[in-house]
Amino acid sequence: MSYILAKITATHCKKMSTIPHQIVILAGGRGTRLGDITKTIPKPMVPFHSKPFLEYLLMYFRDQGARKFLILLGYLADCVIEYFGDGSQLGIEIEYHVTAVENDTGRRLVLANQAGLIDDEFLMAYCDNYCPLPLEKVTRQWRDSGRLSQFVVYENKDNYTKSNLRVEDNIVVLYDKGRTSPNLQGVEIGFLCTKRSILDLLPQDENCSLERAVFPKLIENGQLGAYLTNHRYYSVGKTERLPLTEKFLRHEPTIFLDRDGVLNHKAPKACYVCTWDDWRWIDGSIEAISKLTKAGYRLIIISNQAGIAREKMTTEDLNDIHKHMMRDIQEQGGNIEKIYYCPHGWDEGCSCRKPNIGMFLDAQRDFHLDLTKTTFIGDDERDGIAAEGANCAFFMVDEEIKLIDIVHEFL
């Protein structure tokens, strides 16, 4: 078990070393959509749980391996500089470049580049969006593509917000900052892997928007890629987003559990646990749930239940099993927050059946989870593939390593 933990840690350390060395954060605007909130503090300093939003963003990049930051400021710049200083308290290095409040994104970048502050390649981020992603994967796709730049794009299949672009084969084919064009699908969230050479496409002596001046040129030449994600992003850009962001930034510890093979013994191949009489607890699994619950973990079950599609059982049968399961768990002081299950067969093409990640995304949206900080415990290869697709840490139980053994490692 210690080997499993060490292996995961080593893998993450290896990944962290490949992201762009410099993170450039655009944080100079007035934040007028926040109304009275930004009369006294700039947008990135809106507090959540006693920390400004920008601190969470910086820590996210730091935890991915970034150490060098350039923050481009304008409005109430001193508020940011006085709080973060040189970044040493967070274990990072911060440089600042302050220009006029009225400067648009393109102008801020040009002036910083003229001052010799921008590296040959960098990751640009807006100060008001947070999307937890494994940046090594994002960076690898960008470098493998050979394109000058690459957005992170929220696919927006749930109509979370208004789309502003269209993507085909991981290439942005249309970008509309005004969001008025037909058939838009997807939202760029402000994470951009790019080369410094794109700044040569900007007018060097006038105020301009990077988005309007550069992105259309990159699109015309097929040089703007897209890393697609369905993990929701969180924002301080609008007042209506603040309650969701507050929930997300609590980072309540959460563990996903597979059911059959983790909590209870699996039925023989091609058979199913169809009634409570078929259920047999794995030794220690109720104790494991109780320990995790008492330690403050939110527990969520994610389970394939194709027996419903194969008409071996009904939804009512499954609900009855779960009613008895929950009774046993609660009697021992444990709790399962929610149960997600896929009732479909393997050939139905649904998005929820593992190794697809539909149930993970449903849980993410329902509870405003950070999937990169969520662990999944399963018992077979499909579970591992699903965990990788959802960017969750993964632990696998088997005949020798039970759920209770893994819980002892956690606690």
GROMACS .gro file of C-alpha atoms in nm:
model
  411
    1MET     CA    1   0.000   0.000   0.000
    2SER     CA    2   0.285   0.238   0.073
    3TYR     CA    3   0.416   0.153  -0.274
    4ILE     CA    4   0.086   0.264  -0.426
    5LEU     CA    5   0.100   0.597  -0.246
    6ALA     CA    6   0.463   0.651  -0.342
    7LYS     CA    7   0.395   0.565  -0.704
    8ILE     CA    8   0.114   0.820  -0.730
    9THR     CA    9   0.325   1.090  -0.567
   10ALA     CA   10   0.619   1.023  -0.799
   11THR     CA   11   0.394   1.033  -1.104
   12HIS     CA   12   0.254   1.372  -1.005
   13CYS     CA   13   0.603   1.510  -0.942
   14LYS     CA   14   0.713   1.401  -1.288
   15LYS     CA   15   0.413   1.568  -1.450
   16MET     CA   16   0.457   1.896  -1.270
   17SER     CA   17   0.794   1.961  -1.431
   18THR     CA   18   0.663   1.990  -1.787
   19ILE     CA   19   0.423   2.284  -1.773
   20PRO     CA   20   0.525   2.630  -1.905
   21HIS     CA   21   0.782   2.782  -1.672
   22GLN     CA   22   0.606   3.119  -1.652
   23ILE     CA   23   0.243   3.196  -1.561
   24VAL     CA   24   0.120   3.539  -1.677
   25ILE     CA   25  -0.199   3.656  -1.505
   26LEU     CA   26  -0.413   3.939  -1.639
   27ALA     CA   27  -0.551   4.119  -1.335
   28GLY     CA   28  -0.581   4.488  -1.423
   29GLY     CA   29  -0.949   4.547  -1.499
   30ARG     CA   30  -1.205   4.730  -1.288
   31GLY     CA   31  -1.444   4.436  -1.241
   32THR     CA   32  -1.747   4.655  -1.301
   33ARG     CA   33  -1.986   4.357  -1.320
   34LEU     CA   34  -1.929   4.304  -0.947
   35GLY     CA   35  -2.087   4.639  -0.865
   36ASP     CA   36  -2.012   4.778  -0.520
   37ILE     CA   37  -1.779   4.491  -0.431
   38THR     CA   38  -1.498   4.628  -0.646
   39LYS     CA   39  -1.525   4.987  -0.532
   40THR     CA   40  -1.268   4.916  -0.261
   41ILE     CA   41  -1.093   4.596  -0.376
   42PRO     CA   42  -0.993   4.469  -0.722
   43LYS     CA   43  -1.174   4.167  -0.864
   44PRO     CA   44  -0.901   3.906  -0.791
   45MET     CA   45  -0.902   4.005  -0.423
   46VAL     CA   46  -1.266   3.909  -0.360
   47PRO     CA   47  -1.241   3.691  -0.046
   48PHE     CA   48  -1.357   3.333   0.003
   49HIS     CA   49  -1.301   3.160   0.337
   50SER     CA   50  -1.058   3.433   0.445
   51LYS     CA   51  -0.845   3.413   0.131
   52PRO     CA   52  -0.865   3.621  -0.188
   53PHE     CA   53  -0.966   3.439  -0.504
   54LEU     CA   54  -0.625   3.510  -0.658
   55GLU     CA   55  -0.453   3.319  -0.377
   56TYR     CA   56  -0.648   3.004  -0.465
   57LEU     CA   57  -0.551   3.050  -0.829
   58LEU     CA   58  -0.183   3.098  -0.747
   59MET     CA   59  -0.183   2.791  -0.521
   60TYR     CA   60  -0.346   2.584  -0.794
   61PHE     CA   61  -0.067   2.673  -1.037
   62ARG     CA   62   0.195   2.627  -0.766
   63ASP     CA   63   0.068   2.280  -0.686
   64GLN     CA   64   0.100   2.191  -1.055
   65GLY     CA   65   0.468   2.286  -1.040
   66ALA     CA   66   0.468   2.654  -1.138
   67ARG     CA   67   0.702   2.884  -0.948
   68LYS     CA   68   0.743   3.193  -1.166
   69PHE     CA   69   0.453   3.439  -1.196
   70LEU     CA   70   0.404   3.771  -1.370
   71ILE     CA   71   0.090   3.958  -1.266
   72LEU     CA   72  -0.024   4.240  -1.493
   73LEU     CA   73  -0.204   4.502  -1.286
   74GLY     CA   74  -0.394   4.826  -1.328
   75TYR     CA   75  -0.693   4.896  -1.103
   76LEU     CA   76  -0.607   4.913  -0.730
   77ALA     CA   77  -0.274   4.747  -0.798
   78ASP     CA   78  -0.133   4.824  -0.452
   79CYS     CA   79  -0.399   4.603  -0.293
   80VAL     CA   80  -0.259   4.298  -0.475
   81ILE     CA   81   0.109   4.388  -0.431
   82GLU     CA   82   0.080   4.458  -0.060
   83TYR     CA   83  -0.097   4.128   0.004
   84PHE     CA   84   0.123   3.891  -0.197
   85GLY     CA   85   0.457   4.072  -0.196
   86ASP     CA   86   0.727   3.875  -0.374
   87GLY     CA   87   0.529   3.552  -0.335
   88SER     CA   88   0.778   3.389  -0.099
   89GLN     CA   89   0.512   3.316   0.164
   90LEU     CA   90   0.341   3.093  -0.093
   91GLY     CA   91   0.668   2.939  -0.209
   92ILE     CA   92   0.663   3.117  -0.546
   93GLU     CA   93   0.825   3.414  -0.722
   94ILE     CA   94   0.600   3.701  -0.826
   95GLU     CA   95   0.683   3.995  -1.051
   96TYR     CA   96   0.435   4.273  -1.118
   97HIS     CA   97   0.385   4.509  -1.409
   98VAL     CA   98   0.148   4.798  -1.346
   99THR     CA   99   0.002   5.004  -1.630
  100ALA     CA  100  -0.297   5.232  -1.682
  101VAL     CA  101  -0.635   5.107  -1.563
  102GLU     CA  102  -0.780   5.174  -1.909
  103ASN     CA  103  -0.539   4.938  -2.084
  104ASP     CA  104  -0.696   4.636  -2.250
  105THR     CA  105  -0.549   4.286  -2.242
  106GLY     CA  106  -0.340   4.326  -2.556
  107ARG     CA  107  -0.187   4.653  -2.440
  108ARG     CA  108  -0.090   4.513  -2.100
  109LEU     CA  109   0.086   4.219  -2.265
  110VAL     CA  110   0.268   4.438  -2.519
  111LEU     CA  111   0.399   4.672  -2.250
  112ALA     CA  112   0.513   4.382  -2.032
  113ASN     CA  113   0.690   4.229  -2.331
  114GLN     CA  114   0.856   4.559  -2.417
  115ALA     CA  115   0.983   4.567  -2.059
  116GLY     CA  116   1.146   4.226  -2.116
  117LEU     CA  117   0.927   4.045  -1.863
  118ILE     CA  118   0.767   3.772  -2.077
  119ASP     CA  119   0.933   3.437  -2.151
  120ASP     CA  120   0.950   3.268  -2.492
  121GLU     CA  121   0.656   3.047  -2.387
  122PHE     CA  122   0.408   3.103  -2.108
  123LEU     CA  123   0.066   3.012  -1.978
  124MET     CA  124  -0.168   3.309  -1.969
  125ALA     CA  125  -0.461   3.313  -1.728
  126TYR     CA  126  -0.739   3.556  -1.650
  127CYS     CA  127  -0.752   3.645  -1.282
  128ASP     CA  128  -1.122   3.566  -1.245
  129ASN     CA  129  -1.155   3.202  -1.362
  130TYR     CA  130  -1.045   2.880  -1.193
  131CYS     CA  131  -1.068   2.541  -1.363
  132PRO     CA  132  -0.887   2.252  -1.192
  133LEU     CA  133  -0.710   2.056  -1.462
  134PRO     CA  134  -0.390   1.851  -1.484
  135LEU     CA  135  -0.180   2.112  -1.661
  136GLU     CA  136   0.072   1.851  -1.772
  137LYS     CA  137  -0.197   1.696  -1.994
  138VAL     CA  138  -0.295   2.039  -2.124
  139THR     CA  139   0.067   2.127  -2.199
  140ARG     CA  140   0.145   1.793  -2.361
  141GLN     CA  141  -0.148   1.825  -2.603
  142TRP     CA  142  -0.037   2.177  -2.695
  143ARG     CA  143   0.325   2.083  -2.757
  144ASP     CA  144   0.231   1.770  -2.950
  145SER     CA  145   0.003   1.976  -3.176
  146GLY     CA  146   0.281   2.213  -3.283
  147ARG     CA  147   0.039   2.509  -3.277
  148LEU     CA  148   0.130   2.854  -3.153
  149SER     CA  149  -0.147   2.866  -2.895
  150GLN     CA  150  -0.407   2.653  -2.723
  151PHE     CA  151  -0.715   2.743  -2.520
  152VAL     CA  152  -0.869   2.544  -2.241
  153VAL     CA  153  -1.232   2.515  -2.352
  154TYR     CA  154  -1.528   2.425  -2.132
  155GLU     CA  155  -1.754   2.226  -2.364
  156ASN     CA  156  -2.066   2.378  -2.207
  157LYS     CA  157  -2.290   2.079  -2.280
  158ASP     CA  158  -2.501   2.173  -1.976
  159ASN     CA  159  -2.546   2.537  -2.092
  160TYR     CA  160  -2.366   2.659  -1.782
  161THR     CA  161  -2.305   2.991  -1.957
  162LYS     CA  162  -2.321   3.147  -2.303
  163SER     CA  163  -2.076   2.992  -2.547
  164ASN     CA  164  -1.822   3.207  -2.730
  165LEU     CA  165  -1.653   2.973  -2.978
  166ARG     CA  166  -1.678   2.664  -3.193
  167VAL     CA  167  -1.427   2.378  -3.201
  168GLU     CA  168  -1.367   2.109  -3.463
  169ASP     CA  169  -1.110   1.832  -3.410
  170ASN     CA  170  -0.949   2.019  -3.119
  171ILE     CA  171  -0.900   2.333  -3.330
  172VAL     CA  172  -1.087   2.658  -3.266
  173VAL     CA  173  -1.263   2.748  -3.592
  174LEU     CA  174  -1.466   3.044  -3.465
  175TYR     CA  175  -1.423   3.282  -3.172
  176ASP     CA  176  -1.687   3.543  -3.091
  177LYS     CA  177  -1.619   3.754  -2.782
  178GLY     CA  178  -1.962   3.909  -2.823
  179ARG     CA  179  -2.129   3.563  -2.819
  180THR     CA  180  -2.377   3.650  -3.095
  181SER     CA  181  -2.278   3.412  -3.378
  182PRO     CA  182  -2.499   3.108  -3.446
  183ASN     CA  183  -2.404   2.752  -3.347
  184LEU     CA  184  -2.149   2.845  -3.083
  185GLN     CA  185  -2.053   2.557  -2.854
  186GLY     CA  186  -1.789   2.595  -2.587
  187VAL     CA  187  -1.632   2.863  -2.370
  188GLU     CA  188  -1.267   2.960  -2.345
  189ILE     CA  189  -1.196   3.011  -1.979
  190GLY     CA  190  -0.880   3.219  -2.005
  191PHE     CA  191  -0.610   2.952  -1.975
  192LEU     CA  192  -0.391   2.990  -2.282
  193CYS     CA  193  -0.067   2.804  -2.354
  194THR     CA  194   0.121   3.015  -2.603
  195LYS     CA  195   0.444   3.141  -2.754
  196ARG     CA  196   0.563   3.495  -2.700
  197SER     CA  197   0.569   3.542  -3.077
  198ILE     CA  198   0.190   3.589  -3.083
  199LEU     CA  199   0.249   3.928  -2.924
  200ASP     CA  200   0.406   4.039  -3.253
  201LEU     CA  201   0.055   4.017  -3.399
  202LEU     CA  202  -0.060   4.298  -3.172
  203PRO     CA  203  -0.033   4.669  -3.253
  204GLN     CA  204   0.269   4.786  -3.056
  205ASP     CA  205   0.158   5.142  -2.988
  206GLU     CA  206  -0.217   5.140  -2.931
  207ASN     CA  207  -0.468   5.006  -2.682
  208CYS     CA  208  -0.620   4.681  -2.803
  209SER     CA  209  -0.775   4.352  -2.698
  210LEU     CA  210  -0.569   4.034  -2.734
  211GLU     CA  211  -0.891   3.845  -2.799
  212ARG     CA  212  -1.006   4.066  -3.088
  213ALA     CA  213  -0.666   4.145  -3.238
  214VAL     CA  214  -0.489   3.808  -3.222
  215PHE     CA  215  -0.732   3.520  -3.191
  216PRO     CA  216  -0.894   3.570  -3.535
  217LYS     CA  217  -0.548   3.565  -3.697
  218LEU     CA  218  -0.453   3.245  -3.516
  219ILE     CA  219  -0.782   3.084  -3.618
  220GLU     CA  220  -0.735   3.184  -3.982
  221ASN     CA  221  -0.402   3.001  -3.986
  222GLY     CA  222  -0.518   2.697  -3.787
  223GLN     CA  223  -0.290   2.793  -3.499
  224LEU     CA  224  -0.538   2.803  -3.210
  225GLY     CA  225  -0.595   2.462  -3.051
  226ALA     CA  226  -0.844   2.360  -2.785
  227TYR     CA  227  -0.807   2.137  -2.480
  228LEU     CA  228  -1.164   2.029  -2.404
  229THR     CA  229  -1.303   1.976  -2.057
  230ASN     CA  230  -1.644   1.922  -1.900
  231HIS     CA  231  -1.519   2.000  -1.549
  232ARG     CA  232  -1.696   2.320  -1.454
  233TYR     CA  233  -1.491   2.631  -1.404
  234TYR     CA  234  -1.558   2.877  -1.123
  235SER     CA  235  -1.541   3.252  -1.141
  236VAL     CA  236  -1.551   3.589  -0.969
  237GLY     CA  237  -1.650   3.764  -1.291
  238LYS     CA  238  -2.019   3.806  -1.200
  239THR     CA  239  -2.204   3.837  -0.872
  240GLU     CA  240  -2.433   3.544  -0.952
  241ARG     CA  241  -2.131   3.313  -0.973
  242LEU     CA  242  -1.998   3.397  -0.628
  243PRO     CA  243  -2.214   3.151  -0.424
  244LEU     CA  244  -2.107   2.860  -0.648
  245THR     CA  245  -1.744   2.964  -0.622
  246GLU     CA  246  -1.776   2.982  -0.244
  247LYS     CA  247  -1.900   2.622  -0.236
  248PHE     CA  248  -1.625   2.504  -0.470
  249LEU     CA  249  -1.344   2.671  -0.277
  250ARG     CA  250  -1.443   2.498   0.047
  251HIS     CA  251  -1.269   2.191  -0.100
  252GLU     CA  252  -1.458   1.952   0.126
  253PRO     CA  253  -1.266   1.621   0.118
  254THR     CA  254  -1.454   1.371  -0.096
  255ILE     CA  255  -1.398   1.007  -0.190
  256PHE     CA  256  -1.580   0.819  -0.466
  257LEU     CA  257  -1.640   0.450  -0.402
  258ASP     CA  258  -1.726   0.178  -0.648
  259ARG     CA  259  -1.982  -0.061  -0.496
  260ASP     CA  260  -1.952  -0.421  -0.611
  261GLY     CA  261  -1.608  -0.557  -0.527
  262VAL     CA  262  -1.530  -0.267  -0.292
  263LEU     CA  263  -1.815  -0.269  -0.039
  264ASN     CA  264  -1.972  -0.605  -0.114
  265HIS     CA  265  -1.863  -0.927  -0.279
  266LYS     CA  266  -1.930  -0.936  -0.653
  267ALA     CA  267  -2.176  -1.181  -0.801
  268PRO     CA  268  -2.030  -1.442  -1.039
  269LYS     CA  269  -1.950  -1.326  -1.393
  270ALA     CA  270  -2.260  -1.227  -1.595
  271CYS     CA  271  -2.465  -1.234  -1.274
  272TYR     CA  272  -2.577  -0.948  -1.052
  273VAL     CA  273  -2.658  -0.863  -0.693
  274CYS     CA  274  -3.031  -0.841  -0.758
  275THR     CA  275  -3.180  -0.851  -0.407
  276TRP     CA  276  -3.067  -0.785  -0.053
  277ASP     CA  277  -3.047  -1.161  -0.002
  278ASP     CA  278  -2.767  -1.165  -0.262
  279TRP     CA  279  -2.565  -0.903  -0.071
  280ARG     CA  280  -2.252  -1.001   0.125
  281TRP     CA  281  -2.042  -0.732   0.289
  282ILE     CA  282  -1.665  -0.750   0.241
  283ASP     CA  283  -1.495  -0.774   0.578
  284GLY     CA  284  -1.405  -0.431   0.713
  285SER     CA  285  -1.592  -0.226   0.453
  286ILE     CA  286  -1.858  -0.090   0.693
  287GLU     CA  287  -1.582  -0.006   0.942
  288ALA     CA  288  -1.391   0.172   0.664
  289ILE     CA  289  -1.692   0.385   0.575
  290SER     CA  290  -1.749   0.470   0.940
  291LYS     CA  291  -1.385   0.575   0.986
  292LEU     CA  292  -1.390   0.795   0.676
  293THR     CA  293  -1.720   0.955   0.777
  294LYS     CA  294  -1.592   1.034   1.127
  295ALA     CA  295  -1.273   1.178   0.973
  296GLY     CA  296  -1.482   1.428   0.776
  297TYR     CA  297  -1.486   1.273   0.429
  298ARG     CA  298  -1.788   1.303   0.205
  299LEU     CA  299  -1.849   0.960   0.049
  300ILE     CA  300  -2.020   0.908  -0.285
  301ILE     CA  301  -2.089   0.578  -0.460
  302ILE     CA  302  -2.038   0.552  -0.837
  303SER     CA  303  -2.152   0.217  -0.972
  304ASN     CA  304  -2.241   0.044  -1.300
  305GLN     CA  305  -2.566  -0.152  -1.264
  306ALA     CA  306  -2.624  -0.313  -1.603
  307GLY     CA  307  -2.851  -0.573  -1.442
  308ILE     CA  308  -3.131  -0.323  -1.490
  309ALA     CA  309  -3.072  -0.297  -1.866
  310ARG     CA  310  -3.049  -0.677  -1.888
  311GLU     CA  311  -3.381  -0.706  -1.701
  312LYS     CA  312  -3.228  -0.913  -1.424
  313MET     CA  313  -3.350  -0.659  -1.172
  314THR     CA  314  -3.557  -0.341  -1.155
  315THR     CA  315  -3.484   0.007  -1.030
  316GLU     CA  316  -3.706  -0.074  -0.734
  317ASP     CA  317  -3.490  -0.379  -0.658
  318LEU     CA  318  -3.178  -0.162  -0.663
  319ASN     CA  319  -3.336   0.101  -0.439
  320ASP     CA  320  -3.431  -0.168  -0.190
  321ILE     CA  321  -3.073  -0.298  -0.182
  322HIS     CA  322  -2.943   0.052  -0.121
  323LYS     CA  323  -3.201   0.111   0.155
  324HIS     CA  324  -3.070  -0.191   0.345
  325MET     CA  325  -2.709  -0.102   0.266
  326MET     CA  326  -2.756   0.249   0.406
  327ARG     CA  327  -2.925   0.111   0.719
  328ASP     CA  328  -2.624  -0.107   0.797
  329ILE     CA  329  -2.382   0.177   0.729
  330GLN     CA  330  -2.567   0.431   0.943
  331GLU     CA  331  -2.600   0.186   1.233
  332GLN     CA  332  -2.219   0.184   1.247
  333GLY     CA  333  -2.190   0.562   1.233
  334GLY     CA  334  -2.111   0.593   0.862
  335ASN     CA  335  -2.276   0.788   0.584
  336ILE     CA  336  -2.300   0.781   0.206
  337GLU     CA  337  -2.387   1.126   0.074
  338LYS     CA  338  -2.526   1.011  -0.261
  339ILE     CA  339  -2.537   0.709  -0.490
  340TYR     CA  340  -2.489   0.748  -0.865
  341TYR     CA  341  -2.551   0.444  -1.080
  342CYS     CA  342  -2.563   0.370  -1.451
  343PRO     CA  343  -2.854   0.139  -1.545
  344HIS     CA  344  -2.741   0.098  -1.906
  345GLY     CA  345  -2.586  -0.195  -2.088
  346TRP     CA  346  -2.233  -0.186  -2.223
  347ASP     CA  347  -2.354  -0.145  -2.583
  348GLU     CA  348  -2.600   0.143  -2.530
  349GLY     CA  349  -2.345   0.418  -2.587
  350CYS     CA  350  -2.430   0.618  -2.276
  351SER     CA  351  -2.190   0.871  -2.127
  352CYS     CA  352  -2.235   0.749  -1.770
  353ARG     CA  353  -2.125   0.385  -1.778
  354LYS     CA  354  -1.769   0.349  -1.657
  355PRO     CA  355  -1.508   0.381  -1.798
  356ASN     CA  356  -1.696   0.690  -1.922
  357ILE     CA  357  -1.705   0.971  -1.669
  358GLY     CA  358  -2.063   1.097  -1.681
  359MET     CA  359  -2.136   1.002  -1.321
  360PHE     CA  360  -1.817   1.176  -1.205
  361LEU     CA  361  -1.925   1.494  -1.382
  362ASP     CA  362  -2.275   1.473  -1.235
  363ALA     CA  363  -2.124   1.450  -0.887
  364GLN     CA  364  -1.885   1.734  -0.963
  365ARG     CA  365  -2.170   1.966  -1.061
  366ASP     CA  366  -2.405   1.859  -0.781
  367PHE     CA  367  -2.145   1.910  -0.509
  368HIS     CA  368  -1.911   2.163  -0.678
  369LEU     CA  369  -1.616   1.930  -0.640
  370ASP     CA  370  -1.260   1.967  -0.755
  371LEU     CA  371  -1.211   1.632  -0.925
  372THR     CA  372  -0.833   1.671  -0.917
  373LYS     CA  373  -0.858   1.667  -0.536
  374THR     CA  374  -1.103   1.374  -0.528
  375THR     CA  375  -1.005   1.008  -0.490
  376PHE     CA  376  -1.181   0.710  -0.650
  377ILE     CA  377  -1.151   0.363  -0.499
  378GLY     CA  378  -1.247   0.081  -0.734
  379ASP     CA  379  -1.168  -0.280  -0.810
  380ASP     CA  380  -1.103  -0.321  -1.182
  381GLU     CA  381  -0.942  -0.175  -1.490
  382ARG     CA  382  -1.250   0.018  -1.598
  383ASP     CA  383  -1.247   0.202  -1.268
  384GLY     CA  384  -0.886   0.302  -1.322
  385ILE     CA  385  -0.959   0.426  -1.675
  386ALA     CA  386  -1.255   0.627  -1.547
  387ALA     CA  387  -1.046   0.780  -1.269
  388GLU     CA  388  -0.780   0.885  -1.520
  389GLY     CA  389  -1.044   1.035  -1.749
  390ALA     CA  390  -1.190   1.233  -1.460
  391ASN     CA  391  -0.840   1.331  -1.337
  392CYS     CA  392  -0.903   1.170  -0.999
  393ALA     CA  393  -0.646   0.987  -0.790
  394PHE     CA  394  -0.715   0.612  -0.798
  395PHE     CA  395  -0.670   0.326  -0.556
  396MET     CA  396  -0.764  -0.031  -0.640
  397VAL     CA  397  -0.878  -0.299  -0.402
  398ASP     CA  398  -0.812  -0.665  -0.474
  399GLU     CA  399  -0.804  -0.997  -0.290
  400GLU     CA  400  -0.512  -0.880  -0.076
  401ILE     CA  401  -0.584  -0.508  -0.034
  402LYS     CA  402  -0.930  -0.430   0.101
  403LEU     CA  403  -1.104  -0.097   0.144
  404ILE     CA  404  -1.021  -0.097   0.513
  405ASP     CA  405  -0.649  -0.131   0.431
  406ILE     CA  406  -0.658   0.171   0.201
  407VAL     CA  407  -0.850   0.370   0.465
  408HIS     CA  408  -0.577   0.298   0.718
  409GLU     CA  409  -0.330   0.455   0.474
  410PHE     CA  410  -0.554   0.761   0.434
  411LEU     CA  411  -0.596   0.812   0.806
   0.00000   0.00000   0.00000
